[in-house]
Tab-separated table of C-alpha atoms in Angstrom:
chain	number	residue	atom	x	y	z
A	200	VAL	CA	-53.104	-71.485	-4.063
A	201	LEU	CA	-52.793	-67.641	-2.778
A	202	SER	CA	-54.961	-68.497	0.191
A	203	ALA	CA	-52.676	-71.302	1.257
A	204	THR	CA	-49.595	-69.267	1.082
A	205	LEU	CA	-51.104	-66.326	2.957
A	206	GLN	CA	-52.578	-68.697	5.607
A	207	ALA	CA	-49.003	-70.372	5.948
A	208	THR	CA	-47.035	-66.567	6.208
A	209	THR	CA	-49.424	-65.633	8.859
A	210	SER	CA	-49.806	-68.507	10.947
A	211	PRO	CA	-48.492	-68.235	14.648
A	212	PRO	CA	-45.202	-69.958	15.645
A	213	PRO	CA	-45.124	-73.357	17.050
A	214	PRO	CA	-45.093	-73.539	20.842
A	215	PRO	CA	-41.184	-73.007	22.169
A	216	GLU	CA	-41.039	-76.439	23.588
A	217	SER	CA	-41.920	-77.961	20.483
A	218	ASN	CA	-39.411	-76.348	18.341
A	219	PRO	CA	-36.783	-78.956	17.376
A	220	ASP	CA	-34.280	-76.062	17.008
A	221	SER	CA	-34.437	-75.091	20.650
A	222	VAL	CA	-31.596	-75.104	22.727
A	223	LEU	CA	-31.105	-74.528	26.381
A	224	LEU	CA	-27.648	-74.792	28.447
A	225	ILE	CA	-26.463	-75.515	31.896
A	226	ASN	CA	-24.446	-72.827	32.223
A	227	GLU	CA	-23.536	-72.598	35.954
A	228	VAL	CA	-23.561	-74.844	38.684
A	229	TYR	CA	-23.513	-73.462	42.127
A	230	PRO	CA	-23.813	-76.320	44.929
A	231	ASP	CA	-24.570	-74.036	47.810
A	232	ALA	CA	-28.075	-73.691	49.731
A	233	THR	CA	-28.373	-70.191	48.503
A	234	GLY	CA	-27.269	-71.078	45.188
A	235	GLY	CA	-28.749	-73.412	42.278
A	236	VAL	CA	-28.620	-74.292	38.751
A	237	GLU	CA	-28.216	-71.338	35.869
A	238	PHE	CA	-29.375	-71.766	32.492
A	239	TYR	CA	-28.775	-69.963	29.125
A	240	ASN	CA	-30.709	-69.713	25.919
A	241	PRO	CA	-28.127	-69.270	22.952
A	242	GLY	CA	-30.869	-68.866	20.621
A	243	PRO	CA	-32.308	-68.364	18.255
A	244	HIS	CA	-35.676	-69.751	19.454
A	245	PRO	CA	-37.351	-69.280	23.295
A	246	VAL	CA	-37.458	-72.236	25.253
A	247	ASP	CA	-40.304	-72.749	27.724
A	248	LEU	CA	-39.176	-74.307	31.000
A	249	THR	CA	-42.738	-76.219	31.496
A	250	ASN	CA	-41.568	-79.387	29.438
A	251	LEU	CA	-38.113	-79.184	30.654
A	252	SER	CA	-36.560	-81.697	33.576
A	253	LEU	CA	-33.238	-81.609	35.262
A	254	SER	CA	-31.916	-84.565	36.907
A	255	ASP	CA	-28.913	-85.931	38.480
A	256	ARG	CA	-29.288	-89.098	36.587
A	257	PRO	CA	-29.700	-90.348	33.158
A	258	THR	CA	-33.385	-91.100	33.774
A	259	PRO	CA	-35.321	-87.710	33.875
A	260	SER	CA	-37.935	-87.232	36.448
A	261	LEU	CA	-41.262	-85.668	35.477
A	262	PRO	CA	-41.434	-82.180	34.032
A	263	GLY	CA	-42.778	-79.025	35.205
A	264	HIS	CA	-40.456	-79.010	38.385
A	265	LEU	CA	-38.427	-75.983	36.864
A	266	GLY	CA	-41.195	-73.898	36.497
A	267	SER	CA	-43.194	-72.097	33.723
A	268	GLU	CA	-40.994	-69.299	32.652
A	269	VAL	CA	-40.177	-68.561	28.917
A	270	VAL	CA	-36.204	-68.186	28.426
A	271	ARG	CA	-35.757	-65.899	25.385
A	272	PRO	CA	-32.643	-66.300	23.128
A	273	GLY	CA	-29.643	-64.493	25.163
A	274	GLU	CA	-31.066	-64.561	28.578
A	275	TYR	CA	-30.396	-66.396	31.964
A	276	VAL	CA	-32.735	-68.205	34.013
A	277	MET	CA	-31.613	-69.716	37.666
A	278	VAL	CA	-33.714	-72.501	39.214
A	279	PRO	CA	-32.704	-72.346	43.113
A	280	SER	CA	-31.172	-75.365	45.057
A	281	THR	CA	-34.463	-75.106	47.165
A	282	GLU	CA	-36.663	-75.876	44.298
A	283	LEU	CA	-34.501	-78.640	42.650
A	284	SER	CA	-36.131	-82.506	43.305
A	285	PHE	CA	-32.450	-83.749	44.068
A	286	ALA	CA	-29.559	-81.868	46.473
A	287	LEU	CA	-26.772	-80.591	44.551
A	288	SER	CA	-23.407	-82.148	46.045
A	289	PRO	CA	-20.362	-80.037	46.459
A	290	TRP	CA	-18.451	-83.288	45.736
A	291	GLY	CA	-19.243	-83.160	42.395
A	292	GLY	CA	-21.941	-85.029	40.701
A	293	ARG	CA	-23.862	-85.074	37.149
A	294	LEU	CA	-26.742	-82.872	35.777
A	295	PHE	CA	-28.877	-83.674	32.900
A	296	LEU	CA	-31.604	-81.506	30.843
A	297	THR	CA	-34.272	-83.178	29.161
A	298	ALA	CA	-37.169	-81.887	27.070
A	299	PHE	CA	-40.235	-83.572	26.684
A	300	ALA	CA	-42.673	-83.628	23.874
A	301	PRO	CA	-46.253	-82.170	24.765
A	302	ASP	CA	-47.713	-85.433	24.885
A	303	GLY	CA	-45.079	-86.369	27.848
A	304	LEU	CA	-43.840	-89.369	26.218
A	305	SER	CA	-41.046	-88.626	23.602
A	306	GLN	CA	-38.097	-86.800	24.768
A	307	ARG	CA	-34.758	-85.617	24.340
A	308	VAL	CA	-31.325	-84.497	26.072
A	309	LEU	CA	-30.748	-80.951	25.460
A	310	ASP	CA	-27.630	-80.732	27.614
A	311	ALA	CA	-25.452	-83.123	30.325
A	312	VAL	CA	-22.490	-81.863	32.386
A	313	ALA	CA	-20.113	-83.554	35.006
A	314	TYR	CA	-18.761	-81.309	37.515
A	315	ALA	CA	-15.879	-81.755	39.965
A	316	GLY	CA	-15.820	-80.977	43.488
A	317	LEU	CA	-15.918	-77.393	44.854
A	318	ARG	CA	-14.909	-75.309	47.385
A	319	ASN	CA	-17.427	-73.349	49.558
A	320	GLY	CA	-18.283	-70.387	47.944
A	321	GLN	CA	-17.091	-71.498	44.370
A	322	SER	CA	-19.129	-72.234	41.253
A	323	TYR	CA	-18.504	-73.939	37.914
A	324	GLY	CA	-19.909	-72.892	34.864
A	325	ARG	CA	-19.005	-72.236	30.945
A	326	TYR	CA	-16.268	-69.474	29.909
A	327	PRO	CA	-17.501	-67.393	28.387
A	328	ALA	CA	-21.527	-67.839	28.647
A	329	GLY	CA	-22.469	-70.638	26.407
A	330	ALA	CA	-19.124	-71.895	25.221
A	331	ASP	CA	-18.064	-75.409	25.427
A	332	HIS	CA	-15.384	-74.478	28.046
A	333	TRP	CA	-15.955	-74.698	31.787
A	334	GLU	CA	-13.712	-72.959	34.272
A	335	THR	CA	-14.222	-72.680	38.621
A	336	PHE	CA	-15.431	-69.273	39.860
A	337	THR	CA	-14.452	-68.070	42.822
A	338	THR	CA	-17.152	-65.816	42.818
A	339	PRO	CA	-20.572	-66.857	41.665
A	340	THR	CA	-22.257	-65.093	38.935
A	341	MET	CA	-25.496	-66.351	38.524
A	342	LEU	CA	-28.261	-64.610	36.112
A	343	ALA	CA	-25.123	-62.480	34.989
A	344	PRO	CA	-22.056	-63.481	32.515
A	345	ASN	CA	-19.406	-65.562	33.837
A	346	GLN	CA	-16.038	-63.488	34.158
A	347	ASP	CA	-13.237	-63.877	36.524
A	348	PRO	CA	-12.262	-67.614	36.594
A	349	PHE	CA	-10.535	-68.892	39.619
A	350	ILE	CA	-6.794	-69.205	39.019
A	351	HIS	CA	-4.566	-70.800	41.064
A	352	ASP	CA	-1.173	-69.714	42.270
A	353	ILE	CA	0.353	-73.263	41.142
A	354	VAL	CA	0.002	-73.524	37.268
A	355	ILE	CA	1.493	-75.897	34.756
A	356	ASN	CA	3.963	-74.062	33.092
A	357	GLU	CA	6.020	-75.510	30.559
A	358	ILE	CA	5.322	-79.299	28.668
A	359	MET	CA	7.890	-81.177	26.896
A	360	TYR	CA	5.451	-83.998	25.548
A	361	ASN	CA	7.346	-85.130	22.326
A	362	HIS	CA	11.195	-84.690	21.996
A	363	PRO	CA	12.798	-84.877	18.464
A	364	THR	CA	14.629	-88.029	19.562
A	365	ARG	CA	11.368	-89.440	20.380
A	366	ASP	CA	12.682	-90.940	23.637
A	367	GLU	CA	10.443	-90.511	26.706
A	368	ARG	CA	13.186	-90.122	28.921
A	369	TYR	CA	13.175	-86.312	27.884
A	370	ASP	CA	9.540	-85.751	28.778
A	371	TYR	CA	8.673	-83.424	31.921
A	372	ILE	CA	5.995	-80.789	33.089
A	373	GLU	CA	7.150	-77.827	35.189
A	374	LEU	CA	5.169	-76.260	37.598
A	375	ARG	CA	5.692	-72.795	38.749
A	376	ASN	CA	4.142	-70.518	42.169
A	377	HIS	CA	3.310	-67.327	40.867
A	378	GLY	CA	1.456	-66.162	43.856
A	379	SER	CA	2.947	-64.354	46.580
A	380	ARG	CA	3.639	-67.109	49.645
A	381	SER	CA	5.040	-70.853	49.341
A	382	VAL	CA	2.409	-73.511	48.921
A	383	SER	CA	2.613	-76.987	50.175
A	384	LEU	CA	2.273	-79.843	47.492
A	385	LYS	CA	1.277	-82.395	50.619
A	386	GLY	CA	-1.692	-84.427	49.089
A	387	TRP	CA	-1.287	-82.931	45.730
A	388	ALA	CA	-1.121	-85.636	42.401
A	389	PHE	CA	-1.822	-85.427	38.724
A	390	THR	CA	-4.838	-86.953	38.398
A	391	ASP	CA	-5.154	-86.879	34.420
A	392	GLY	CA	-2.672	-87.459	31.950
A	393	ILE	CA	0.063	-88.978	34.035
A	394	ASP	CA	-0.312	-90.377	37.450
A	395	PHE	CA	2.150	-88.835	40.229
A	396	HIS	CA	1.669	-87.953	43.898
A	397	PHE	CA	4.067	-85.447	45.174
A	398	ARG	CA	5.931	-85.946	48.702
A	399	SER	CA	4.326	-84.908	51.786
A	400	ASP	CA	7.310	-82.373	52.543
A	401	GLN	CA	7.115	-80.966	48.751
A	402	ASP	CA	6.533	-77.076	48.787
A	403	LEU	CA	6.944	-74.530	46.349
A	404	ALA	CA	8.265	-71.021	47.198
A	405	SER	CA	6.645	-67.966	45.637
A	406	GLY	CA	8.541	-67.516	42.009
A	407	ASP	CA	10.024	-71.112	42.174
A	408	TYR	CA	9.477	-73.792	39.542
A	409	LEU	CA	9.486	-77.427	39.909
A	410	VAL	CA	10.018	-80.203	37.204
A	411	VAL	CA	8.304	-83.474	37.261
A	412	ALA	CA	10.247	-85.757	34.901
A	413	LYS	CA	9.688	-89.020	33.331
A	414	ASP	CA	12.981	-90.052	34.622
A	415	PRO	CA	14.461	-87.585	36.950
A	416	ASN	CA	17.771	-89.001	37.028
A	417	PHE	CA	18.190	-88.950	33.414
A	418	LEU	CA	16.876	-85.539	32.943
A	419	ALA	CA	19.522	-84.307	35.436
A	420	THR	CA	22.465	-85.190	33.204
A	421	ILE	CA	20.615	-83.097	30.275
A	422	TYR	CA	20.057	-80.111	32.380
A	423	PRO	CA	22.806	-79.772	34.935
A	424	HIS	CA	21.121	-77.006	37.034
A	425	LEU	CA	17.904	-79.459	37.613
A	426	LEU	CA	18.721	-81.502	41.055
A	427	PRO	CA	16.806	-84.418	42.066
A	428	GLY	CA	14.780	-83.540	45.269
A	429	LEU	CA	15.336	-80.094	45.091
A	430	ASN	CA	13.984	-78.794	41.955
A	431	LEU	CA	13.334	-81.791	40.067
A	432	THR	CA	11.091	-84.591	41.058
A	433	GLY	CA	9.544	-88.058	39.348
A	434	PRO	CA	9.344	-90.414	38.386
A	435	TYR	CA	5.841	-90.201	37.181
A	436	GLN	CA	3.632	-92.991	35.430
A	437	GLY	CA	2.084	-93.130	32.212
A	438	ASP	CA	2.840	-91.102	28.977
A	439	LEU	CA	2.584	-87.747	27.699
A	440	ALA	CA	0.708	-88.537	24.254
A	441	ASN	CA	2.446	-87.181	21.235
A	442	GLY	CA	-0.931	-86.697	19.617
A	443	GLY	CA	-2.401	-84.113	22.586
A	444	GLU	CA	-3.248	-85.089	26.244
A	445	ARG	CA	-5.467	-83.734	28.960
A	446	ILE	CA	-3.088	-83.105	32.047
A	447	ARG	CA	-4.952	-82.309	35.194
A	448	LEU	CA	-3.079	-81.004	38.782
A	449	SER	CA	-5.228	-81.770	41.696
A	450	TYR	CA	-5.471	-81.308	45.325
A	451	PRO	CA	-7.641	-82.945	48.119
A	452	HIS	CA	-10.764	-80.772	49.229
A	453	PRO	CA	-9.764	-79.036	52.618
A	454	ASP	CA	-13.129	-80.736	54.244
A	455	ARG	CA	-13.060	-84.182	52.590
A	456	ALA	CA	-9.486	-85.425	51.436
A	457	SER	CA	-10.967	-88.261	48.971
A	458	VAL	CA	-12.599	-85.342	46.925
A	459	TRP	CA	-10.260	-84.044	44.093
A	460	LEU	CA	-9.925	-80.165	43.626
A	461	SER	CA	-8.400	-79.156	40.207
A	462	ALA	CA	-5.602	-76.776	40.626
A	463	ASP	CA	-4.915	-76.586	37.019
A	464	GLU	CA	-5.910	-78.411	33.707
A	465	VAL	CA	-4.293	-78.341	30.059
A	466	ARG	CA	-5.404	-80.131	27.328
A	467	TYR	CA	-2.846	-79.718	24.543
A	468	TYR	CA	-3.168	-80.742	20.847
A	469	ASP	CA	-0.369	-81.408	18.244
A	470	GLY	CA	-1.810	-79.633	15.341
A	471	GLY	CA	-4.245	-76.774	14.589
A	472	VAL	CA	-3.452	-73.411	16.083
A	473	TRP	CA	-1.015	-75.192	18.516
A	474	PRO	CA	2.561	-74.589	18.344
A	475	THR	CA	3.914	-77.180	15.883
A	476	GLN	CA	7.357	-76.598	16.879
A	477	ALA	CA	7.024	-78.536	20.086
A	478	ASP	CA	5.637	-81.919	18.297
A	479	GLY	CA	8.855	-83.538	17.907
A	480	ASP	CA	10.780	-80.348	16.459
A	481	GLY	CA	13.132	-79.600	19.476
A	482	ALA	CA	10.813	-77.063	21.492
A	483	SER	CA	8.490	-77.332	24.707
A	484	LEU	CA	5.191	-75.666	25.031
A	485	GLU	CA	5.476	-72.587	27.070
A	486	LEU	CA	2.841	-70.847	29.085
A	487	CYS	CA	3.285	-67.039	27.943
A	488	ASP	CA	1.485	-65.586	31.173
A	489	PRO	CA	0.757	-67.597	34.215
A	490	LYS	CA	-1.793	-65.483	35.629
A	491	VAL	CA	-4.172	-65.847	32.545
A	492	LEU	CA	-6.257	-68.630	31.195
A	493	ASN	CA	-4.013	-71.560	29.869
A	494	HIS	CA	-6.958	-73.568	28.029
A	495	SER	CA	-6.501	-72.074	24.726
A	496	ALA	CA	-3.702	-72.589	22.048
A	497	ASN	CA	-3.357	-68.566	22.184
A	498	ALA	CA	-1.724	-68.761	25.702
A	499	TRP	CA	1.112	-71.201	24.808
A	500	GLY	CA	3.988	-70.654	22.379
A	501	PRO	CA	7.219	-72.854	21.708
A	502	SER	CA	9.931	-72.372	23.596
A	503	ASN	CA	13.089	-70.471	21.858
A	504	GLU	CA	15.659	-72.636	20.970
A	505	SER	CA	17.470	-70.479	18.063
A	506	GLN	CA	20.448	-70.026	20.347
A	507	LYS	CA	21.225	-73.617	21.340
A	508	ASN	CA	22.575	-74.524	18.334
A	509	THR	CA	25.991	-74.506	16.509
A	510	TRP	CA	27.170	-74.694	12.708
A	511	GLN	CA	27.199	-78.229	11.562
A	512	PRO	CA	28.814	-79.410	7.830
A	513	PHE	CA	25.875	-81.684	5.949
A	514	GLY	CA	26.980	-83.728	2.678
A	515	PHE	CA	25.605	-86.819	0.812
A	516	THR	CA	26.912	-88.548	-2.647
A	517	VAL	CA	24.319	-90.322	-5.108
A	518	ASP	CA	26.762	-92.596	-6.689
A	519	ALA	CA	26.010	-92.654	-10.811
A	520	ASN	CA	25.360	-96.294	-10.630
A	521	ASP	CA	22.593	-96.093	-7.836
A	522	PRO	CA	19.317	-97.563	-9.675
A	523	ASN	CA	17.326	-95.819	-7.426
A	524	TYR	CA	17.421	-92.827	-9.328
A	525	THR	CA	17.506	-91.215	-13.027
A	526	HIS	CA	20.556	-89.899	-14.128
A	527	ASP	CA	19.924	-88.006	-17.101
A	528	ALA	CA	19.678	-84.190	-17.937
A	529	ILE	CA	18.938	-81.669	-15.228
A	530	THR	CA	18.735	-77.658	-14.920
A	531	LEU	CA	17.765	-77.174	-11.680
A	532	VAL	CA	18.892	-77.427	-7.860
A	533	ASP	CA	16.069	-77.269	-5.482
A	534	MET	CA	16.079	-77.017	-1.627
A	535	MET	CA	13.308	-76.751	0.852
A	536	LEU	CA	12.489	-77.827	4.377
A	537	LEU	CA	10.227	-80.488	4.369
A	538	HIS	CA	8.023	-78.557	7.015
A	539	ARG	CA	7.479	-75.571	8.905
A	540	GLY	CA	10.542	-74.306	10.276
A	541	GLU	CA	13.881	-72.212	10.217
A	542	VAL	CA	17.502	-72.927	9.543
A	543	LEU	CA	20.771	-70.806	8.335
A	544	LEU	CA	22.238	-71.724	5.636
A	545	ASP	CA	26.321	-71.024	4.145
A	546	ASP	CA	28.846	-72.524	1.729
A	547	LEU	CA	26.420	-74.619	-0.179
A	548	GLU	CA	27.725	-76.790	-3.204
A	549	VAL	CA	26.724	-79.245	-5.750
A	550	THR	CA	29.112	-81.268	-7.597
A	551	ILE	CA	28.115	-83.145	-10.643
A	552	SER	CA	30.580	-85.668	-12.161
A	553	GLY	CA	31.480	-89.009	-13.361
A	554	VAL	CA	29.183	-90.561	-16.371
A	555	PRO	CA	31.365	-91.904	-19.041
A	556	GLY	CA	30.738	-90.879	-22.676
A	557	ARG	CA	28.809	-88.067	-21.609
A	558	SER	CA	29.360	-84.357	-20.420
A	559	ARG	CA	31.068	-84.043	-17.040
A	560	VAL	CA	31.323	-81.453	-14.546
A	561	ASN	CA	33.971	-81.985	-11.713
A	562	ASN	CA	33.332	-78.797	-9.918
A	563	ASN	CA	30.517	-76.795	-8.255
A	564	VAL	CA	27.602	-76.147	-10.241
A	565	LEU	CA	25.960	-73.687	-7.924
A	566	THR	CA	26.226	-69.613	-8.221
A	567	ASN	CA	26.385	-67.909	-4.961
A	568	GLY	CA	26.413	-71.065	-2.695
A	569	GLY	CA	27.769	-68.583	0.041
A	570	PHE	CA	24.993	-66.010	-0.310
A	571	GLU	CA	27.894	-62.971	-0.430
A	572	ALA	CA	26.175	-61.345	-3.233
A	573	GLY	CA	22.769	-61.340	-1.621
A	574	SER	CA	20.028	-63.691	-2.870
A	575	ALA	CA	20.485	-63.734	-6.758
A	576	PRO	CA	20.484	-65.948	-8.395
A	577	TRP	CA	18.405	-68.175	-6.151
A	578	ARG	CA	14.470	-68.121	-6.566
A	579	ILE	CA	12.437	-67.873	-3.215
A	580	LEU	CA	9.330	-68.997	-3.958
A	581	GLY	CA	5.589	-70.217	-2.290
A	582	ASN	CA	5.682	-71.025	1.457
A	583	HIS	CA	9.493	-69.972	1.672
A	584	ILE	CA	8.954	-66.610	0.700
A	585	GLN	CA	9.847	-65.042	3.975
A	586	SER	CA	13.550	-66.351	3.567
A	587	PHE	CA	16.046	-63.513	3.256
A	588	VAL	CA	20.084	-63.152	3.363
A	589	THR	CA	21.417	-61.913	6.482
A	590	ASP	CA	24.880	-60.767	7.897
A	591	GLN	CA	23.990	-61.662	11.553
A	592	ASP	CA	25.903	-65.072	11.561
A	593	ALA	CA	27.635	-66.446	8.772
A	594	HIS	CA	29.383	-69.501	8.546
A	595	SER	CA	32.033	-67.971	6.375
A	596	GLY	CA	32.409	-64.952	5.070
A	597	LYS	CA	29.646	-61.933	6.012
A	598	ARG	CA	26.771	-63.310	4.663
A	599	CYS	CA	24.313	-66.650	5.057
A	600	LEU	CA	20.577	-67.576	4.025
A	601	HIS	CA	18.252	-67.218	6.854
A	602	LEU	CA	15.619	-69.909	5.270
A	603	ILE	CA	12.088	-69.562	6.626
A	604	ALA	CA	9.436	-72.033	5.440
A	605	THR	CA	5.647	-71.535	6.782
A	606	GLY	CA	4.564	-75.125	5.430
A	607	HIS	CA	6.101	-78.246	3.971
A	608	GLY	CA	8.110	-78.212	0.672
A	609	ASP	CA	7.332	-79.443	-2.851
A	610	PRO	CA	8.487	-79.749	-6.056
A	611	GLY	CA	6.065	-76.978	-7.194
A	612	ALA	CA	5.640	-73.931	-5.664
A	613	ASN	CA	6.862	-74.148	-2.384
A	614	ARG	CA	11.299	-74.143	-2.382
A	615	ILE	CA	14.090	-72.298	-3.193
A	616	ASN	CA	16.303	-72.806	-6.332
A	617	GLN	CA	18.608	-71.668	-9.065
A	618	SER	CA	18.989	-72.816	-12.528
A	619	ILE	CA	22.306	-74.338	-13.598
A	620	PRO	CA	23.842	-75.427	-16.905
A	621	ASN	CA	22.248	-77.988	-18.676
A	622	VAL	CA	24.328	-81.271	-17.693
A	623	THR	CA	23.687	-85.099	-17.627
A	624	GLY	CA	23.629	-86.239	-14.239
A	625	GLY	CA	26.337	-88.672	-12.735
A	626	THR	CA	27.862	-88.853	-9.423
A	627	ILE	CA	26.199	-85.967	-7.693
A	628	THR	CA	27.454	-84.459	-4.153
A	629	PHE	CA	25.549	-81.897	-2.305
A	630	LYS	CA	27.104	-80.749	0.944
A	631	GLY	CA	27.053	-77.361	2.892
A	632	TRP	CA	26.885	-75.964	6.248
A	633	ALA	CA	23.492	-75.463	8.491
A	634	ARG	CA	22.584	-74.021	11.846
A	635	TRP	CA	18.963	-75.501	12.885
A	636	LEU	CA	16.491	-72.549	14.610
A	637	SER	CA	13.390	-74.024	14.872
A	638	GLY	CA	10.833	-76.297	13.738
A	639	ASN	CA	11.438	-79.069	10.933
A	640	ALA	CA	14.811	-80.254	10.907
A	641	TYR	CA	14.447	-82.109	7.259
A	642	LEU	CA	16.585	-80.319	4.762
A	643	LEU	CA	15.418	-81.718	1.133
A	644	MET	CA	18.280	-80.984	-1.459
A	645	ARG	CA	17.323	-82.059	-5.207
A	646	THR	CA	18.472	-82.106	-8.731
A	647	THR	CA	15.841	-81.671	-11.593
A	648	ARG	CA	14.758	-79.943	-14.700
A	649	GLU	CA	12.361	-77.200	-15.558
A	650	ARG	CA	10.137	-79.208	-17.777
A	651	ALA	CA	8.111	-82.347	-16.696
A	652	PRO	CA	8.122	-85.074	-15.926
A	653	VAL	CA	8.956	-84.758	-12.247
A	654	GLN	CA	9.321	-88.635	-12.103
A	655	PRO	CA	11.488	-90.619	-12.451
A	656	PRO	CA	13.207	-89.288	-9.315
A	657	ARG	CA	16.921	-87.603	-10.034
A	658	PRO	CA	19.482	-87.476	-7.273
A	659	SER	CA	18.245	-86.051	-4.229
A	660	HIS	CA	18.602	-86.102	-0.442
A	661	ALA	CA	16.831	-85.450	3.015
A	662	PHE	CA	19.192	-84.213	5.540
A	663	LYS	CA	18.312	-84.714	9.136
A	664	LEU	CA	19.737	-81.271	10.726
A	665	MET	CA	21.213	-81.485	14.200
A	666	GLN	CA	19.011	-80.324	16.906
A	667	PRO	CA	20.220	-79.578	20.489
A	668	PRO	CA	19.352	-82.118	22.980
A	669	ALA	CA	18.418	-79.766	25.988
A	670	GLY	CA	15.165	-78.670	24.394
A	671	GLY	CA	12.870	-76.385	26.291
A	672	THR	CA	13.776	-74.243	29.434
A	673	PRO	CA	13.083	-76.499	32.541
């Protein structure tokens, strides 16, 4: 046993090409006579080029034409265009990197990439090296880390993809020219996500914006400063998906009009680290800086809607005879936002009355519903803990509650509540004043009691707070 163990620990490692964990990536493509294809080894094992094949079609050619070099972890290697078994097309193409087993029979695909057309002197590569994201580079960086991706003067600057009304007529994409000179959009088009071709006489001056709308005539009634034919155009075909979409803005290759070059591309999502306020909660997606890469969520933020709304009253009555609720003893009043958001609240009231033969309360059971005495006796809990009393914008008096929820409210830890004298529930009326600021617009108010069970349901209501229809900043 000892002899076998020593032999196992001192045996040489297997050849690089036979290690099933070996990985080699196509890292940069430079379709030029002086260019070629760059490979990068992200590790952790060396890779021998001898048993690899690069082809422009799914069926690989014989191995051996990439050379016999061993690529160590973290290293780059370049195969010049002149040594490839096929021609790299500047109009776009596909590449397949295949590894053959030592017997030359079995094989597996290590990497594959499809690249679009490139202008003279441009390359296409992973950014940063080894990443899943690809960018166009004005200056090729063969055998070196990829850096300084190409950013066109015309960028996708704002996206309204899911208006609170779910009415697609509100949807739009805003373009911005952050360059120093005017750009002609003749021949330009959206070639992914939506379908739209710009007018032949459409120019975008330095510093100007252009809104491409699903329904430009309708959008002009919502935003009076948008003028069809001037800074507003459309309609486009297709839809901006509420669950996420890839949008590509393209222009024709100067040497071959049938080949599209990508001016800008955005793949947005409706969750994760992407701003949730833009997913039906009133805001649009806005690019934070038009001169930086916009492919990640960090480059985008929600539009600021906090100054567009006014105070609005809300109220709802649950009748004592409503069979959907149990009208028994209650000792608590809860309120919570149903998801992440911010709202101002003031002059809250909960009136309980009207159960024959039982206790009656004909006035407001809440204490400090106007928050003039600060936050007491309200308890601010869980993901509502950032809420605070402010004197900046009260509906009446000098103070109000700035409710902030960083996630969905619930009957357990995530809510704001206060205790009330034990009373038997009858007809219950919730009312107050609210000014929606951002995020989710559903405010739930409910009556309950401190001990279980939470069920059966006691009187409650989810209020849909008013949001401004003119969301975003097109």
